XYZ file of C-alpha atoms in Angstrom:
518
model
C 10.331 -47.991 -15.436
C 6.830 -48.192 -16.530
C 3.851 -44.968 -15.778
C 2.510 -47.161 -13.198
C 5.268 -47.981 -11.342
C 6.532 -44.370 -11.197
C 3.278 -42.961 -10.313
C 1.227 -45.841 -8.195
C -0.195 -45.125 -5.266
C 1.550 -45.566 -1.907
C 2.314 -48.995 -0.530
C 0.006 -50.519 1.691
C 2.532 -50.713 4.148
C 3.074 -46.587 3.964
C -0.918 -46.235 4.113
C -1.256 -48.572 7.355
C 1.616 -46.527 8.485
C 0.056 -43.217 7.930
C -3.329 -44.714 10.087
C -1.073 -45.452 12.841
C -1.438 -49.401 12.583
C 2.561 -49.985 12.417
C 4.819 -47.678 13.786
C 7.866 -47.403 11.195
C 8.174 -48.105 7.303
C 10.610 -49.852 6.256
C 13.688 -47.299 4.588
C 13.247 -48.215 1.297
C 10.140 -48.141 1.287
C 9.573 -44.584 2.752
C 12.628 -43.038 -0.044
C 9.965 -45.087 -2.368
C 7.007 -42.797 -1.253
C 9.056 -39.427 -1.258
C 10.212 -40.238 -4.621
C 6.824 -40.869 -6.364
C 5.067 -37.654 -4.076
C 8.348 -36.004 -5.166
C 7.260 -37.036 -8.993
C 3.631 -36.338 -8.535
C 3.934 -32.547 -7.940
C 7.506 -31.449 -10.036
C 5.518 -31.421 -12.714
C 2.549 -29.227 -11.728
C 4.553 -26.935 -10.175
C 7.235 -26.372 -13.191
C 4.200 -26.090 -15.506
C 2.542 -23.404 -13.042
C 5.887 -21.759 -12.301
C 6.673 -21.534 -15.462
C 3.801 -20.243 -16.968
C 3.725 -17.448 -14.271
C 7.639 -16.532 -14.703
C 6.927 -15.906 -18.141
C 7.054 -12.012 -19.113
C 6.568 -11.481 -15.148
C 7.422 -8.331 -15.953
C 5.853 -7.266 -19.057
C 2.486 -6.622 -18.324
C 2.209 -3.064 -16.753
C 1.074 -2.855 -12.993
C -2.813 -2.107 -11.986
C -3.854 0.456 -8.800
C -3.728 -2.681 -6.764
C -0.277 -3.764 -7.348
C 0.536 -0.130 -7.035
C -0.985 0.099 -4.203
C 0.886 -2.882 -2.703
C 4.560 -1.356 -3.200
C 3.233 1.813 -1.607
C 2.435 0.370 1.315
C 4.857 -2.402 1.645
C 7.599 0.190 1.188
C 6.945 2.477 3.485
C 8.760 2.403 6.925
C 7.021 0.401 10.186
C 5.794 3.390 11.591
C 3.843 4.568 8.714
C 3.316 1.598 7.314
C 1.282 0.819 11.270
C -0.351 4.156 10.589
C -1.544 3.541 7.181
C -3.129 -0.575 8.612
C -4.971 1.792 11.233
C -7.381 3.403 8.589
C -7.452 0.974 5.708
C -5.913 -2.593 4.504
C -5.810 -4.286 7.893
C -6.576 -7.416 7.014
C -3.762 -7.670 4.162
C -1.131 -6.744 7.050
C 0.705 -9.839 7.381
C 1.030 -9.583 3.507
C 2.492 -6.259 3.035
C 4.804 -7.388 5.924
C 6.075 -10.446 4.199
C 6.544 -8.023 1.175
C 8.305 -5.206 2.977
C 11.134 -7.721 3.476
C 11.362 -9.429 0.193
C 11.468 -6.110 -1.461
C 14.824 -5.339 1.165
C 16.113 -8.268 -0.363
C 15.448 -8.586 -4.216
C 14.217 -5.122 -4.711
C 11.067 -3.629 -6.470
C 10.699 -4.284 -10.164
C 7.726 -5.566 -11.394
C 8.768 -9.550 -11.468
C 10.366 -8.907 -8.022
C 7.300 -7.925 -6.791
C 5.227 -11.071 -8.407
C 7.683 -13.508 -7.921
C 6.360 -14.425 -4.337
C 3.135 -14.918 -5.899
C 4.198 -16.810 -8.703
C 6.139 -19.441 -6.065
C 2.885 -19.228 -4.101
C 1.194 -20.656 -7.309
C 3.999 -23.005 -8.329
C 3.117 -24.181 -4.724
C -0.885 -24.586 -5.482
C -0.524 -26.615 -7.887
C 1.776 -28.907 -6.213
C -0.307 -28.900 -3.290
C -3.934 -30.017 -5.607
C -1.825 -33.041 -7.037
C -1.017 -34.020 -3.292
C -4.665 -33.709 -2.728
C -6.210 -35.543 -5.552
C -4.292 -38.326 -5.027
C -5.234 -38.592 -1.109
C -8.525 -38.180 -2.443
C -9.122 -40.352 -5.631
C -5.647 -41.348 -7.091
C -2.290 -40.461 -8.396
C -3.343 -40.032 -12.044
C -6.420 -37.825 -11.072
C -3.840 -35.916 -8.787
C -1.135 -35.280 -11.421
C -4.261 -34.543 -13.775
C -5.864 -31.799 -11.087
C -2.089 -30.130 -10.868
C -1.465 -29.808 -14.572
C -5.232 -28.584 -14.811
C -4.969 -26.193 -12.407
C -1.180 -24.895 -13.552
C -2.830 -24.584 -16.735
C -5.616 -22.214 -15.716
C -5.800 -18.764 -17.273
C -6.495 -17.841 -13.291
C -2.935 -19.306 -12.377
C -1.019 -17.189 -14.938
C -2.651 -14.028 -13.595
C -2.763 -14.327 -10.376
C 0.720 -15.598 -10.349
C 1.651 -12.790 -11.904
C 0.227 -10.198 -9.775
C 1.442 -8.644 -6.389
C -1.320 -9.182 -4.072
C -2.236 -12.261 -1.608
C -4.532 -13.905 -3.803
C -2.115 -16.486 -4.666
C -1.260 -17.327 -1.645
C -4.624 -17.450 -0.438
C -5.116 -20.143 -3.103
C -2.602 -22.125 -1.825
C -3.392 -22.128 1.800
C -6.599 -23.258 1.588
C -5.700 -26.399 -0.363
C -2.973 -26.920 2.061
C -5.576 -26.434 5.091
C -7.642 -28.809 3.324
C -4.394 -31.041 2.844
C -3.874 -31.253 6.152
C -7.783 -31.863 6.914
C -7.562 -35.189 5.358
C -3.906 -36.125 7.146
C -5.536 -34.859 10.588
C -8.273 -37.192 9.773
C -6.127 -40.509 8.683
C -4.482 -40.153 12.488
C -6.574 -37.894 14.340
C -3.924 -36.882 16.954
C -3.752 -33.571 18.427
C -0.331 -32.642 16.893
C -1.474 -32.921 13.333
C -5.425 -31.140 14.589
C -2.748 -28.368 15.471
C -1.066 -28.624 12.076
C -4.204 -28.020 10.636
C -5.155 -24.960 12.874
C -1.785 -23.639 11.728
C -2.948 -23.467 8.379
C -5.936 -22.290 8.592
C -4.973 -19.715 10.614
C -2.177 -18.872 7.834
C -5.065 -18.664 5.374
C -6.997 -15.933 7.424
C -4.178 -14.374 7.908
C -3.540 -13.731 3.797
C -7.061 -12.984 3.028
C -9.633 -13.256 5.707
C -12.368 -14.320 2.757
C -10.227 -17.702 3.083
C -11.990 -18.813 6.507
C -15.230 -19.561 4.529
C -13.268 -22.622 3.608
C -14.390 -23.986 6.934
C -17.869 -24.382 6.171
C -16.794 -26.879 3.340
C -14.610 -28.175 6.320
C -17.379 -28.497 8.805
C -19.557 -30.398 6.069
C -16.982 -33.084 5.409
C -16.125 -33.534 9.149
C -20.253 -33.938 10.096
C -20.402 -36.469 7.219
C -16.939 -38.138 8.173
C -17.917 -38.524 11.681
C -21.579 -39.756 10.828
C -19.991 -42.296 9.363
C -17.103 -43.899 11.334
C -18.633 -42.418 14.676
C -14.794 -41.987 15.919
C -14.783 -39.025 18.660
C -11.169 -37.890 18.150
C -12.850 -36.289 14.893
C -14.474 -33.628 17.321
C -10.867 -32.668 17.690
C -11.724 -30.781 14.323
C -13.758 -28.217 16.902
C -11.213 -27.345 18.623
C -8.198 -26.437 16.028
C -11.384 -24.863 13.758
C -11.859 -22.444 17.326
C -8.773 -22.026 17.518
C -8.244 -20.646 13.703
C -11.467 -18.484 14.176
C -10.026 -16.953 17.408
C -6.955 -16.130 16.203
C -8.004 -14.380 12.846
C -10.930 -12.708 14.880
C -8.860 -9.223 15.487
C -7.989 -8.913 12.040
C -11.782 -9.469 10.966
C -12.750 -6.818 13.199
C -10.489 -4.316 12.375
C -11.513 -5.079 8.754
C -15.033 -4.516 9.306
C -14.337 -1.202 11.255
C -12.589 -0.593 7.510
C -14.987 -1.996 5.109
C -15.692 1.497 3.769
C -13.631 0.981 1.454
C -14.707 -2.253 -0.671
C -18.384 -0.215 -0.880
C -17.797 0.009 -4.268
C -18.033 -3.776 -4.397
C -21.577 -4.769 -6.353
C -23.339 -8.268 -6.068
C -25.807 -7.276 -8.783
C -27.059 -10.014 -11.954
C -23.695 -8.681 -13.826
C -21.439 -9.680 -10.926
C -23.244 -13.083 -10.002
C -23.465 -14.055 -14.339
C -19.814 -13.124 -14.863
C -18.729 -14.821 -12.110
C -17.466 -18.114 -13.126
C -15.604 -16.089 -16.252
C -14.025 -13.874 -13.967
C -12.776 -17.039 -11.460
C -11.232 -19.593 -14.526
C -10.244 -16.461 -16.284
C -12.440 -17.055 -19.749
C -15.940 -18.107 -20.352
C -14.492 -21.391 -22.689
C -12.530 -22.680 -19.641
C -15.149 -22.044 -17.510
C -17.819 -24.038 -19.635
C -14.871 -27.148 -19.538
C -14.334 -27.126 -16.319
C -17.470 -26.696 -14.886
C -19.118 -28.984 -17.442
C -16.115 -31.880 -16.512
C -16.861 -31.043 -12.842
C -20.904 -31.367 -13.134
C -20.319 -34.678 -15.133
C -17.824 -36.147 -12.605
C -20.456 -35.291 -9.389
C -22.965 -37.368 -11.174
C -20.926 -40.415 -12.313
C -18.858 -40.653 -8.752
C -21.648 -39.160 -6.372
C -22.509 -43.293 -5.539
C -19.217 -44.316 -5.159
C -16.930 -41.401 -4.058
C -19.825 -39.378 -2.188
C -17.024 -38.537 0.818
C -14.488 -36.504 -1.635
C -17.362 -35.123 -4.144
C -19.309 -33.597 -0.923
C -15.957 -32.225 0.563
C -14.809 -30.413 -3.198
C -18.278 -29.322 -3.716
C -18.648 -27.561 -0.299
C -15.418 -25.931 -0.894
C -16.454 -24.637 -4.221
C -19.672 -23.699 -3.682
C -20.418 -22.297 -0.243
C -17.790 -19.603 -0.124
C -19.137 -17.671 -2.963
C -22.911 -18.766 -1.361
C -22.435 -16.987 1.569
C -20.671 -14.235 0.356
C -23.506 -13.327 -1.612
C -26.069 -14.283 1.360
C -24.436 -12.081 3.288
C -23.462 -9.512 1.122
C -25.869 -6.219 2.506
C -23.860 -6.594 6.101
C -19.969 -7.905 4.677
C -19.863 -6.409 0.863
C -17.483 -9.332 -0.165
C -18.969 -11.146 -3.129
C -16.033 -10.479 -5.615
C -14.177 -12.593 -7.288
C -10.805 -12.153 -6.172
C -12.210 -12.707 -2.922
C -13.250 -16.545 -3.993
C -9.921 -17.789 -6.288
C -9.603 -20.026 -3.340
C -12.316 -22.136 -4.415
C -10.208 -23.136 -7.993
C -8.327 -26.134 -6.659
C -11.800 -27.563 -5.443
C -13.105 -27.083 -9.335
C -9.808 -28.354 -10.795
C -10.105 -31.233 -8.521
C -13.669 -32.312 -9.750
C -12.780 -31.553 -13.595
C -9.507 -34.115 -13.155
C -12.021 -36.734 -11.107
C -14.022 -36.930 -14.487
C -10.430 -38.439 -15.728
C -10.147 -40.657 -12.704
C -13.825 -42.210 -13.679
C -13.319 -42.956 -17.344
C -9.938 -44.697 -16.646
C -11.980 -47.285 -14.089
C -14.286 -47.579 -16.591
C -11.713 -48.406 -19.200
C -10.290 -50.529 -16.953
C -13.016 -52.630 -16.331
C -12.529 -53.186 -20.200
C -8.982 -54.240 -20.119
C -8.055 -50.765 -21.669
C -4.663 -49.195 -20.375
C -3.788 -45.409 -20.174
C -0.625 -44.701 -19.054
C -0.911 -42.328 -16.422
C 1.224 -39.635 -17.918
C -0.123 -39.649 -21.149
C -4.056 -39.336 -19.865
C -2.685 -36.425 -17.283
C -0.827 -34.602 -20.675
C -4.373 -35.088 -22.792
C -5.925 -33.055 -20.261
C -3.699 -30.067 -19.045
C -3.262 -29.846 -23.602
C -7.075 -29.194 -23.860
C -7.106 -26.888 -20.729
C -4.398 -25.261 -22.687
C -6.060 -25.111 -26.082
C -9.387 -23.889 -24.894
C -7.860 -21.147 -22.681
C -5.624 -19.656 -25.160
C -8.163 -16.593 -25.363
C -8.148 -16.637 -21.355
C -3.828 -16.734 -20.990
C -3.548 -13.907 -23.636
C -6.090 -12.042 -21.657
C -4.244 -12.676 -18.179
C -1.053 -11.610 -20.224
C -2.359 -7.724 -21.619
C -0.843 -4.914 -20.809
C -2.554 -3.316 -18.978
C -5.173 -4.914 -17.265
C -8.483 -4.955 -19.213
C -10.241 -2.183 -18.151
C -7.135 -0.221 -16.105
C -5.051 2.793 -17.328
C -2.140 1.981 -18.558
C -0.336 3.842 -16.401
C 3.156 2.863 -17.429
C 3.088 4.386 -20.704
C 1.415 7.508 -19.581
C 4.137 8.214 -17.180
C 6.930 6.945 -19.623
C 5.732 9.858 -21.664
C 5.686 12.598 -19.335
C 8.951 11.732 -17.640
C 10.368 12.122 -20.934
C 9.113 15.252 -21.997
C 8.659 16.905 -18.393
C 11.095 20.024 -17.651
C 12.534 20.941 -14.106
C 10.245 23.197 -12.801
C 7.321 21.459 -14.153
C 3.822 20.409 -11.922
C 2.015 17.542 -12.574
C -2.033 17.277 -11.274
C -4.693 14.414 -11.406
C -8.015 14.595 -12.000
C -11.189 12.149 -11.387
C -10.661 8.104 -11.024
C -6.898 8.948 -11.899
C -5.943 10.418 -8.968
C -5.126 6.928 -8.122
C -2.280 7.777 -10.201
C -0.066 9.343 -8.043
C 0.717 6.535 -6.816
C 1.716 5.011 -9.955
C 3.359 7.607 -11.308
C 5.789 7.781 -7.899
C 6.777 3.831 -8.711
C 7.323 4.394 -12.809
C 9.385 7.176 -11.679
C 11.059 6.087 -8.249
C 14.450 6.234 -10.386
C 13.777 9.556 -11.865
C 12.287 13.101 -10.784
C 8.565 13.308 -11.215
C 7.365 16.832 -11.244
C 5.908 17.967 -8.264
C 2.396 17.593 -7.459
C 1.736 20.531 -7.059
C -1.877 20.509 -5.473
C -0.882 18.278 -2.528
C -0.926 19.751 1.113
C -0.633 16.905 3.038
C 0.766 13.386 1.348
C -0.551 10.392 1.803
C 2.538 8.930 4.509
C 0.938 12.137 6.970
C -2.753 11.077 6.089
C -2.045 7.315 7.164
C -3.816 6.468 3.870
C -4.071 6.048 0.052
C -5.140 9.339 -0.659
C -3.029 12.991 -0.459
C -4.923 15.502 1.086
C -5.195 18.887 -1.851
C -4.899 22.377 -1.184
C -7.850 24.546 -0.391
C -6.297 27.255 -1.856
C -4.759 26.283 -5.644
C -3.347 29.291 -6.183
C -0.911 29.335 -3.706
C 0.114 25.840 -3.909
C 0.853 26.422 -7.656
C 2.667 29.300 -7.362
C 4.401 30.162 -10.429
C 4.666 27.266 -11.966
C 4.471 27.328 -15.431
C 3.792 24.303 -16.746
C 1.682 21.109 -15.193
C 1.010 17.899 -16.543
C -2.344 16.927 -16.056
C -3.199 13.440 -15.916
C -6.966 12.646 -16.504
C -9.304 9.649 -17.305
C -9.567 8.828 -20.620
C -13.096 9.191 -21.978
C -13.319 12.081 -24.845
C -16.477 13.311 -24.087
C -15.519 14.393 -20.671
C -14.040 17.785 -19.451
C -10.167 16.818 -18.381
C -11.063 18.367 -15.106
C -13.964 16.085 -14.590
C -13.866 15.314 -11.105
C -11.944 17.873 -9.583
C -12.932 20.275 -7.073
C -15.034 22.868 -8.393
C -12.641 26.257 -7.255
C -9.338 23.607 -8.389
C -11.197 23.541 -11.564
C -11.719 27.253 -11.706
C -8.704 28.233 -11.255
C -6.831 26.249 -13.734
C -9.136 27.080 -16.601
C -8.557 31.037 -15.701
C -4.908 30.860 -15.318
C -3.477 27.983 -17.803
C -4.615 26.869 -21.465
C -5.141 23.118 -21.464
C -3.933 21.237 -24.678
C -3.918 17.455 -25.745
C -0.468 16.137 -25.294
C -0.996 11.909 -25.571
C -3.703 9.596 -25.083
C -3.236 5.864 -23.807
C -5.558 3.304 -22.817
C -7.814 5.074 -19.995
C -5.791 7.639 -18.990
C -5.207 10.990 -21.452
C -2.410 13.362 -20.581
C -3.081 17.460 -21.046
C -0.404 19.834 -20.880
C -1.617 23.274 -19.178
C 0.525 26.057 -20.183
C 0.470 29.509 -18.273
C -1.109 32.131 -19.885
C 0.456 35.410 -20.011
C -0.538 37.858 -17.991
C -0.523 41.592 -18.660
């Protein structure tokens, strides 16, 4: 069986059934249309999958994915307590967590794997979509491309919603086009479900809808059909539904202050979305070039992708002073869209070929792409493969080391930007005894948040103990204490002597020893 016959297009017969014009296709012919979609997307998603499962587990855990066991392992009640004061609007995440970690437990590639199907899923889902929207070579070409991403590999490989975020939004824009091909209010419903799914894993996701709202104005400009308003309603409907976890996210957004929309954060941007400056050059480059070449003859699908790239990250920036959400984890959703374009460049040089009597197999143009998104994003895949994350402690080795050389009886303290680490150090060493912190007065689980809650009074918190670990960021020129209370500080320096014991990357580890006293 030749490339074309494995991966044409759908019979006419399953398109007029799909616009409602006959009522059932013919058996064979609808096992014939499974088949092919079933064809279409195995490969994206093996590549994607595959490239996420690999060492899952060997890159070391950031304060984000710590962040996410702590909370997804903690009981209902405190779990509700700790969604009251911050991380309301991941909720439905951490949920979905809490039960897959009852189930398959809490190592490191248990705790990606979700996101790693979620990504297998993606890519599956852009094929589906580039073929609705161009063909099936330039959908097989946009899965592979976006499997192939540095982006994918990291983000599949990471325990936090972006993934799924990803996903949801090409499925809500999947199910955009199907609502459109039969506008009935069961699949307008369909679509509200998945847009509502979207908020629901990362409320940044909604923004899709203004790529939505674009495409619909445009789509109903031009075939003037009313059901298309329908859109109105299952958009409300998505809006009103996500609209209490919005606002109990903005009564929260304290805590993504620290978020900057400066020249640094708008230039690095599209290296920081595609994972490395060369794939972002390709891809953007193959995306610019495709806009121009089909913007005559595909102007419907190039207005649609190119709203869903670009306004998301456009209005997170415009509205940046009141929402503080211009990062870039915020806007992986837009990928697909940018994959999409790159693979529609492929989708116009074949028709041009064609009109020459040239013939690519379909397969073998779809391979020639996902290699060069491989070969120029080597840098970007070893990058999303480091341990640890570029520019986080490595907090795995640093609590490898002091579990092994800690003594019952020991303390352990934190100090500055690593007091983050308490949180780490209680997953590296859920298995084992960590020495007891001995400055906390109230733990996080009473707080309802991230953050313990030290003594006021060292001293007698300490106690006796004789020796504490102190964990503390990693720049030399820095006191170890740097960031501590002032009196904490104090009364360490009187009462211990503070030597080096190992430095690893960001984090250093001191040993304070109690001095004798007379």
């Amino acid at each position: 069986m030749t490339d074309a016959q494995v991966l044409s297009p759908p019979s006419p017969h399953i398109v007029a059934q799909r616009r409602g014009t006959v009522h059932q296709a013919e058996p064979g012919a609808r096992r014939w249309s499974m088949t092919s979609t079933v064809l279409l997307v195995l490969p994206p998603a093996l590549l994607a999958l595959t490239m996420s499962v690999a060492g899952i587990g060997s890159r070391s855990m950031w304060n984000d994915e710590y962040a996410t066991w702590y909370a997804s392992t903690l009981g209902f009640r405190d779990l509700a307590k700790l969604l009251n004061n911050v991380d309301a609007v991941v909720a439905p995440y951490y949920l979905v967590l809490h039960v897959w970690i009852d189930v398959f437990g809490d190592t490191e590639a248990s705790l990606r794997m979700p996101s790693a199907l979620a990504m297998a899923a993606t890519a599956a889902l852009t094929a589906s979509l580039g073929r609705r929207l161009f063909d099936t070579g330039t959908g097989l070409a946009a899965g592979l491309i976006m499997a192939a991403l540095p982006t994918a590999t990291r983000y599949g490989q990471e325990a936090r919603p972006y993934a799924f975020a990803i996903g949801l939004a090409t499925l809500a824009t999947l199910l955009l086009l199907r609502a459109m091909e039969r506008p009935t209010w069961r699949r307008w419903y369909w679509y509200s479900g998945g847009v509502i799914l979207a908020g629901l894993v990362h409320i940044v996701t909604l923004t899709v809808l203004l790529a939505h709202a674009v495409f619909m104005w445009r789509a109903f400009r031009v075939s003037g059909d009313l059901r298309l308003l329908r859109w109105i309603a299952g958009a409300f409907l998505a809006v009103t539904a996500a609209l209490p976890l919005a606002a109990k996210g903005s009564d929260q957004s304290s805590v993504i202050s620290w978020i900057r929309a400066d020249a640094t954060a708008v230039m690095t941007l599209p290296e920081r979305i595609f994972g490395s400056w060369q794939v972002a050059l390709v891809v953007l480059g193959a995306a610019l070039l495709a806009t121009v070449l089909l913007w005559s003859t595909q102007r419907g699908p190039i207005v649609l992708l190119l709203s869903w790239a670009l306004f998301p990250p456009v209005f997170c920036y415009v509205t940046f002073p009141l929402l503080h959400l211009f990062l870039h984890r915020y806007l992986l959703f837009t990928v697909p869209a940018w994959a999409l374009l790159a693979a529609a460049l492929g989708f116009t040089l074949v028709r041009f070929l064609g009109r020459r009597r040239a013939r690519i197999p379909v397969s073998l143009s779809a391979l020639l792409v996902v290699a060069a998104v491989l070969l120029v994003g080597g840098p970007g895949q070893r990058a999303a493969r480091h341990s640890p994350v570029y520019g986080e402690p490595d907090f795995r080795g640093a609590a490898a080391a002091v579990l092994a050389a800690a003594a019952p009886g020991d303390g352990i303290v934190y100090s500055g930007v690593t007091r983050n680490g308490r949180r780490a150090f209680d997953y590296e060493g859920r298995k084992t005894a960590v020495p007891r912190d001995v400055l906390v007065e109230r733990t996080s689980q009473q707080n309802g948040t991230f953050g313990a809650q030290e003594c006021a009074d060292p001293g007698l918190c300490v106690g006796a103990t004789r020796r504490i670990w102190l964990v503390s960021p990693t720049e030399a020129h820095l006191n170890p204490m740097s960031g501590m209370p002032g009196h904490i500080q104090g009364f360490l320096l009187t009462a211990y002597t503070v030597s080096e014991f190992r430095t690893f990357e960001h984090v250093r580890i001191f040993v304070l020893n109690r001095k004798d006293v007379r």
